[in-house]
mmCIF file of C-alpha atoms in Angstrom:
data_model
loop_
_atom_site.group_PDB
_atom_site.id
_atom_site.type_symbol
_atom_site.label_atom_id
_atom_site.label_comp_id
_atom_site.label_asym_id
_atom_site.label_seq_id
_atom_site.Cartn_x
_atom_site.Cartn_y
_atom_site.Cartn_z
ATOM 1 C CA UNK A 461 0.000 0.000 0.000
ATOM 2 C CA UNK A 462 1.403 3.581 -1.170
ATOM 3 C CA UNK A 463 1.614 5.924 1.761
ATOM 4 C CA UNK A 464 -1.366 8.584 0.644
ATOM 5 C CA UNK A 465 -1.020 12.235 1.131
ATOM 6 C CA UNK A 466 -3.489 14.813 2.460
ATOM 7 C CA UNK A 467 -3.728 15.902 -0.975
ATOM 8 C CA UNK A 468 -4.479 13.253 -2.484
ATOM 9 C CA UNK A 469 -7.486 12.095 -0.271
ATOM 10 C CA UNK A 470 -8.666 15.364 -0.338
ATOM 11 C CA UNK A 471 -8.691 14.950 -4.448
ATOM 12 C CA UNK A 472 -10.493 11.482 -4.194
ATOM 13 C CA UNK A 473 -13.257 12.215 -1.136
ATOM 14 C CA UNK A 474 -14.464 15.441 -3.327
ATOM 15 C CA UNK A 475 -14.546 13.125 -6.534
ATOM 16 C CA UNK A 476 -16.307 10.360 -4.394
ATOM 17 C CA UNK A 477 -18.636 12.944 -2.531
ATOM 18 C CA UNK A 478 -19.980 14.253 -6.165
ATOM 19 C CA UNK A 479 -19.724 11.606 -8.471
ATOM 20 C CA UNK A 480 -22.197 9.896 -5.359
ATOM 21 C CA UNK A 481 -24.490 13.005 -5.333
ATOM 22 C CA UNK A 482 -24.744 12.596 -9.319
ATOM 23 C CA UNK A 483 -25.701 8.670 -8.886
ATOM 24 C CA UNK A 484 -28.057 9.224 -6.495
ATOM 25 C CA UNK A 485 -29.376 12.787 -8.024
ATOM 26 C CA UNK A 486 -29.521 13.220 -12.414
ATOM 27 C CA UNK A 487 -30.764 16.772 -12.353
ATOM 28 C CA UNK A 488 -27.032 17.343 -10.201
ATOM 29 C CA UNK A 489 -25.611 15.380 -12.799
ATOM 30 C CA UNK A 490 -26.847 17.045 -15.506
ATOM 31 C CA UNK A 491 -26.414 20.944 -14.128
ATOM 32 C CA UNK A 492 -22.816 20.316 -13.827
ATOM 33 C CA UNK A 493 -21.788 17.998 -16.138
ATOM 34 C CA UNK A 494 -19.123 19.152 -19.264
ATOM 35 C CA UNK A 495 -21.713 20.158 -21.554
ATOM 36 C CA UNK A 496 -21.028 22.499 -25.063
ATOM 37 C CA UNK A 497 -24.027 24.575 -25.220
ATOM 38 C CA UNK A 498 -24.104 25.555 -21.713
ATOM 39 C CA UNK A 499 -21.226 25.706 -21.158
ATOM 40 C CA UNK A 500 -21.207 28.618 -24.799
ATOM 41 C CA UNK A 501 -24.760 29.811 -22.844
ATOM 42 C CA UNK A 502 -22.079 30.887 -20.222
ATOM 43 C CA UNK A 503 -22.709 27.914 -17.213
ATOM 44 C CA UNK A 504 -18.375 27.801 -17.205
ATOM 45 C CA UNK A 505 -18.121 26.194 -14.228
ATOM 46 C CA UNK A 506 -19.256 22.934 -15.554
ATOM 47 C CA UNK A 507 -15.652 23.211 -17.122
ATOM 48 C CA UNK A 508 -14.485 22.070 -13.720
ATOM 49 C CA UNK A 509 -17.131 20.605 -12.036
ATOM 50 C CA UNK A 510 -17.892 17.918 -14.820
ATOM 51 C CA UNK A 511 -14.075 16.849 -13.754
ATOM 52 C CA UNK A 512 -15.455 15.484 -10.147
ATOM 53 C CA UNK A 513 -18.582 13.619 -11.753
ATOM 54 C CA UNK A 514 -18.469 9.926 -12.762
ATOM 55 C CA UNK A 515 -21.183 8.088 -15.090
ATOM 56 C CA UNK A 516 -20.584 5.046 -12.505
ATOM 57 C CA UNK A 517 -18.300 3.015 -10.143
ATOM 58 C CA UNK A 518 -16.613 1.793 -12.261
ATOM 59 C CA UNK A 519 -15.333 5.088 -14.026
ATOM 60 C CA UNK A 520 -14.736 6.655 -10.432
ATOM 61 C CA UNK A 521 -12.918 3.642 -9.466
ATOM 62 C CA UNK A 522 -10.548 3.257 -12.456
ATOM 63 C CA UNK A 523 -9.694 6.990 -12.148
ATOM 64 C CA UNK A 524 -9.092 6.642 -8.221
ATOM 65 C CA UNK A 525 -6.628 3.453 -8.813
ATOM 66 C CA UNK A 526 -4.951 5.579 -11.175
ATOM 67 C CA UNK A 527 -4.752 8.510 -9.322
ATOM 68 C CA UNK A 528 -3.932 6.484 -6.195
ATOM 69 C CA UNK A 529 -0.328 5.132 -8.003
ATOM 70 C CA UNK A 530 1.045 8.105 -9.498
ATOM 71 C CA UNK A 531 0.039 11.022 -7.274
ATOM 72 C CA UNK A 532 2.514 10.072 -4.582
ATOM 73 C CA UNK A 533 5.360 10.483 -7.755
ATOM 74 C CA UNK A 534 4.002 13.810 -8.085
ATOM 75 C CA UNK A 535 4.039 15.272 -4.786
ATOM 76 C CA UNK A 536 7.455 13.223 -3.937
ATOM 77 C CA UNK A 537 9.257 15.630 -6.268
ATOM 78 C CA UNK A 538 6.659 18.812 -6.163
ATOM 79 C CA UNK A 539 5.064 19.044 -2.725
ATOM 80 C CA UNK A 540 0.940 18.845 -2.208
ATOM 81 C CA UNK A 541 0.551 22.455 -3.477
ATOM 82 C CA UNK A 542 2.195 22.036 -7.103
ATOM 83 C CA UNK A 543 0.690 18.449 -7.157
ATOM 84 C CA UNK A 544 -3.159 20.458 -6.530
ATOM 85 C CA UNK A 545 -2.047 23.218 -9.164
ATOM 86 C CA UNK A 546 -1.127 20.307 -11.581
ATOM 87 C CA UNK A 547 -4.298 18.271 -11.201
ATOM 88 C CA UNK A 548 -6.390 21.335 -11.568
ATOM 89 C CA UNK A 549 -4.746 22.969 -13.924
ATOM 90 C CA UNK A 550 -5.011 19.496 -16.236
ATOM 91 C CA UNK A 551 -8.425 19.676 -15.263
ATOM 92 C CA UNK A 552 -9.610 22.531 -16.977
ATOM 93 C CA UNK A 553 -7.061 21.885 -20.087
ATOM 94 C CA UNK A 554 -8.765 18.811 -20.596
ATOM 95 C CA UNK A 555 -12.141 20.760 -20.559
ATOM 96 C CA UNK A 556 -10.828 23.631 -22.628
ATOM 97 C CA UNK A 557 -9.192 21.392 -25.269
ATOM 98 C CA UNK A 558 -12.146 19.296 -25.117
ATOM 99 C CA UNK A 559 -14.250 23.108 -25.808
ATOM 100 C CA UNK A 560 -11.971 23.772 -28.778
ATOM 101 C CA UNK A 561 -12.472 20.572 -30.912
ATOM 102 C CA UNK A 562 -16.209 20.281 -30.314
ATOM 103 C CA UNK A 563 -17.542 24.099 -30.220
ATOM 104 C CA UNK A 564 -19.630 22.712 -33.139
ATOM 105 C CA UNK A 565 -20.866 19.599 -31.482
ATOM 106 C CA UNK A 566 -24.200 21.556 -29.150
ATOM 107 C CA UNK A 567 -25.373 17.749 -27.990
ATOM 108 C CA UNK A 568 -21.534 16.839 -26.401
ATOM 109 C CA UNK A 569 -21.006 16.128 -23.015
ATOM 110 C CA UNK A 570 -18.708 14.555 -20.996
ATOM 111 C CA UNK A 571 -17.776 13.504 -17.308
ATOM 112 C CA UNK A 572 -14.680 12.557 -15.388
ATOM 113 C CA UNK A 573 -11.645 13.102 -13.939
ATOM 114 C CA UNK A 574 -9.968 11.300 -16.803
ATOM 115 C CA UNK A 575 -7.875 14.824 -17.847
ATOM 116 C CA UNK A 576 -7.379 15.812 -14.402
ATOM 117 C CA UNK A 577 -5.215 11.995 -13.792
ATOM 118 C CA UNK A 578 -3.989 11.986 -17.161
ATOM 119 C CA UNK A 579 -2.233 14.763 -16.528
ATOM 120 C CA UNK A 580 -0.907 13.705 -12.996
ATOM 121 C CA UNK A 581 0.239 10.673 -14.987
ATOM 122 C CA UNK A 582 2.026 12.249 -17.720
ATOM 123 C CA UNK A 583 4.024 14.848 -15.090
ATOM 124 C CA UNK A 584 4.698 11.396 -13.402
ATOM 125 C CA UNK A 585 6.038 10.106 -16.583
ATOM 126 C CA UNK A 586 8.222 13.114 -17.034
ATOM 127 C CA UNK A 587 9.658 13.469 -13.990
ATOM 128 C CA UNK A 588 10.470 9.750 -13.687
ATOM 129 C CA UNK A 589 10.588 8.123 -17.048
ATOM 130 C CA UNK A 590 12.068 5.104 -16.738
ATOM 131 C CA UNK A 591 10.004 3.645 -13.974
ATOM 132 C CA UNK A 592 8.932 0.017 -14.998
ATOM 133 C CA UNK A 593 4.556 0.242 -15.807
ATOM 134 C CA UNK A 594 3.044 -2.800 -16.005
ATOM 135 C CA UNK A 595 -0.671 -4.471 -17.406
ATOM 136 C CA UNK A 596 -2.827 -5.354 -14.782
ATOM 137 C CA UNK A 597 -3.337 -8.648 -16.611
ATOM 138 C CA UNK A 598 0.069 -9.408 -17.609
ATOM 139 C CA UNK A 599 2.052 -7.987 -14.325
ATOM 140 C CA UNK A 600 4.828 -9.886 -15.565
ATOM 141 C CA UNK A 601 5.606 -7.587 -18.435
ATOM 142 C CA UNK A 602 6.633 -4.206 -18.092
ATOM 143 C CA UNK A 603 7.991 -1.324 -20.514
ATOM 144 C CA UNK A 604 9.012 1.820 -19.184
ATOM 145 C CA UNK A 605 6.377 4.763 -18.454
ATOM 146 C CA UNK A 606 7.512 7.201 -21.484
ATOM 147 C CA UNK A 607 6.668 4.479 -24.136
ATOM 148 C CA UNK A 608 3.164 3.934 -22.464
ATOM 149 C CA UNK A 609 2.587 7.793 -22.365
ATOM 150 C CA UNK A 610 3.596 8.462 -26.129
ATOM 151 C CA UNK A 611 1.613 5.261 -27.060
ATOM 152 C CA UNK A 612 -1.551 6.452 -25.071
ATOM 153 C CA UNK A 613 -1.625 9.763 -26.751
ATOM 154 C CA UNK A 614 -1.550 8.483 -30.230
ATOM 155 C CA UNK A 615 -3.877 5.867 -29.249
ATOM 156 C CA UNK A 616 -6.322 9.041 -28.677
ATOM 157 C CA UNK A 617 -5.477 10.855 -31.294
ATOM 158 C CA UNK A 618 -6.593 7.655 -33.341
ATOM 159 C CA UNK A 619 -9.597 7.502 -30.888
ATOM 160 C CA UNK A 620 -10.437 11.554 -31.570
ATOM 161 C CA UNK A 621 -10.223 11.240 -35.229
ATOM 162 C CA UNK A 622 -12.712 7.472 -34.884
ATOM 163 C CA UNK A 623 -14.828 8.993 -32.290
ATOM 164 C CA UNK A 624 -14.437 5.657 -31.105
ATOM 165 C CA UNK A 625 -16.329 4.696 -28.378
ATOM 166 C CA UNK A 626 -17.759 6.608 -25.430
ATOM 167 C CA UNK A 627 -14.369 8.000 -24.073
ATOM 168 C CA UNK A 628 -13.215 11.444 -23.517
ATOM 169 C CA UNK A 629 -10.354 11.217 -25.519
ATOM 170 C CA UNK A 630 -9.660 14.545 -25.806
ATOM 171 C CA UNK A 631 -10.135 15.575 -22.514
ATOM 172 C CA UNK A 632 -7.244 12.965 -21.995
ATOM 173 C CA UNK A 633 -5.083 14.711 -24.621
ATOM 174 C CA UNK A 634 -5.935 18.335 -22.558
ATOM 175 C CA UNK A 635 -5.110 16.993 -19.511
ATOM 176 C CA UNK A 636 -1.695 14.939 -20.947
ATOM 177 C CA UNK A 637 -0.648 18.614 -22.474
ATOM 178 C CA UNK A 638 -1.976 20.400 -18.825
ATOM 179 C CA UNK A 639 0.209 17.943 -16.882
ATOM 180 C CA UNK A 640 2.857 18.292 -19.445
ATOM 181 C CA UNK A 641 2.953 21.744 -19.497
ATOM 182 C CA UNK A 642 3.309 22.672 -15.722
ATOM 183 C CA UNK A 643 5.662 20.513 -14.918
ATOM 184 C CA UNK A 644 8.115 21.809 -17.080
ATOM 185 C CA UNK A 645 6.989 25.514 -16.257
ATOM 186 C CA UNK A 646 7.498 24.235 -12.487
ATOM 187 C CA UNK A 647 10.977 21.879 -13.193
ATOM 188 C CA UNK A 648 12.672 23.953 -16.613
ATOM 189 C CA UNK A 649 15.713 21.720 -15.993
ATOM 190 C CA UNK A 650 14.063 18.839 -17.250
ATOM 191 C CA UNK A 651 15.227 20.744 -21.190
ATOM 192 C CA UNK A 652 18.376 20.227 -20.000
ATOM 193 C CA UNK A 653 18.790 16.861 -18.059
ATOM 194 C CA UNK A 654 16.077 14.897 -20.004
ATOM 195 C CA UNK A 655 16.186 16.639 -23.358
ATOM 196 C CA UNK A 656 15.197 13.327 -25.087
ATOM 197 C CA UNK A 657 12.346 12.588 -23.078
ATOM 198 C CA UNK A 658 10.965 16.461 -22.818
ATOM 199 C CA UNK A 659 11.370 15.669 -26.953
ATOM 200 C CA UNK A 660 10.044 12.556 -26.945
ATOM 201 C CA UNK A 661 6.964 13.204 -24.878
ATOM 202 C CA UNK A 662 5.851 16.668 -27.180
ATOM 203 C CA UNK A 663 5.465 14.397 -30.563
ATOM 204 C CA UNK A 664 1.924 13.510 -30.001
ATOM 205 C CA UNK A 665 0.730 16.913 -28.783
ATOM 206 C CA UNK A 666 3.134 18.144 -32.282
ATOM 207 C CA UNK A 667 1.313 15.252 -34.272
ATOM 208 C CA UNK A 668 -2.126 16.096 -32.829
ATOM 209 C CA UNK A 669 -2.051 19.941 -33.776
ATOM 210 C CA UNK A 670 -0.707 19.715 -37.489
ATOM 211 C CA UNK A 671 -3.391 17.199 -37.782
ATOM 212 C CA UNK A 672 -5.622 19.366 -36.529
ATOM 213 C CA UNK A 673 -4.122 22.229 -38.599
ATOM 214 C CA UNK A 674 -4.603 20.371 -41.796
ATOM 215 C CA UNK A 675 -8.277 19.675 -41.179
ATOM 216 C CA UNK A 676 -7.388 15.562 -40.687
ATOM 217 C CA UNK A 677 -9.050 15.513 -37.048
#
């Protein structure tokens, strides 16, 4: 069992606490879920709030477990307060990216704190790249974490230009670039002592905007 921080069961009982309320309650649910034309109609707030909602236990859960591995990477080299500022921050850049490719899109919506851990994951990734990941499934195999975190991202690029299934994959991406994003602006070394990896890491987001520049997503 990882040692949890303050922080991070603060971060879980609020996303347990509403994503309950929105089982138990749909008109909750759907005031404050991520929805495009309220949140155009001006209701911003569901920017952030959607990130604490869940569709069920098993979404919450999968999030939690996540959240529950790599948070402690996160505030081992930042402290609780740039961890928070992190999470947050890929939070809303989930939401906002997630504004940006479907302004035309009225009926989307969305829940989940998918961008808000995907971006604790990918700051985890870059400030500790090398650390073994391994499948639930096959815990016997392992590859290290940048090669999962480049693969995920084109993975949802390929699931943003499918619109495959019912996944937020570009709330992912928002929260991958959030995460990405302030830990660098928090740990500019990381040019220096990891060049590769800081490299390595910024080819999907590249990829994902000249896609998106030349009208292929």
């Amino acid at each position: 069992m990882l040692n949890l921080h303050i922080a991070t069961i603060a971060i879980m009982a609020a996303n347990v606490l509403v994503s309950l309320r929105g089982f138990n309650n749909m008109a909750f649910f759907d005031r404050y879920k991520f929805s495009i034309s309220a949140i155009q109609a001006g209701q911003r707030e569901r920017m952030a709030t959607s990130g604490f909602l869940h569709v069920d236990f098993s979404h919450l859960f999968l999030n939690m477990f996540t959240l529950y591995f790599f948070a402690p990477v996160v505030i081992g080299w930042f402290g609780s307060i740039k961890f928070l500022i992190i999470y947050f921050v890929s939070l809303l850049a989930g939401s906002l990216l997630a504004l940006v490719f479907h302004k035309d899109e009225p009926f989307y919506s969305a829940v989940g704190a998918s961008g808000a851990v995907m971006g604790v994951l990918y700051a985890a990734i870059l400030l500790n790249p090398d650390m073994p990941l391994s499948f639930i499934f096959i815990p016997m195999i392992s590859i290290p974490a940048y090669v999962l975190g480049i693969a995920y991202l084109l993975y949802s690029i390929w699931g943003m230009k499918s619109r495959m299934g019912n996944i937020g994959h570009t709330a992912h991406f928002g929260g991958a670039i959030g995460g990405y994003a302030t830990t660098l602006l928090f740990k500019p070394e990381l040019f220096v002592t990891d060049t590769l990896i800081v490299v390595l890491l910024a080819i999907p987001i590249i990829i994902l905007f000249v896609l998106d520049k030349m009208g292929k997503i």
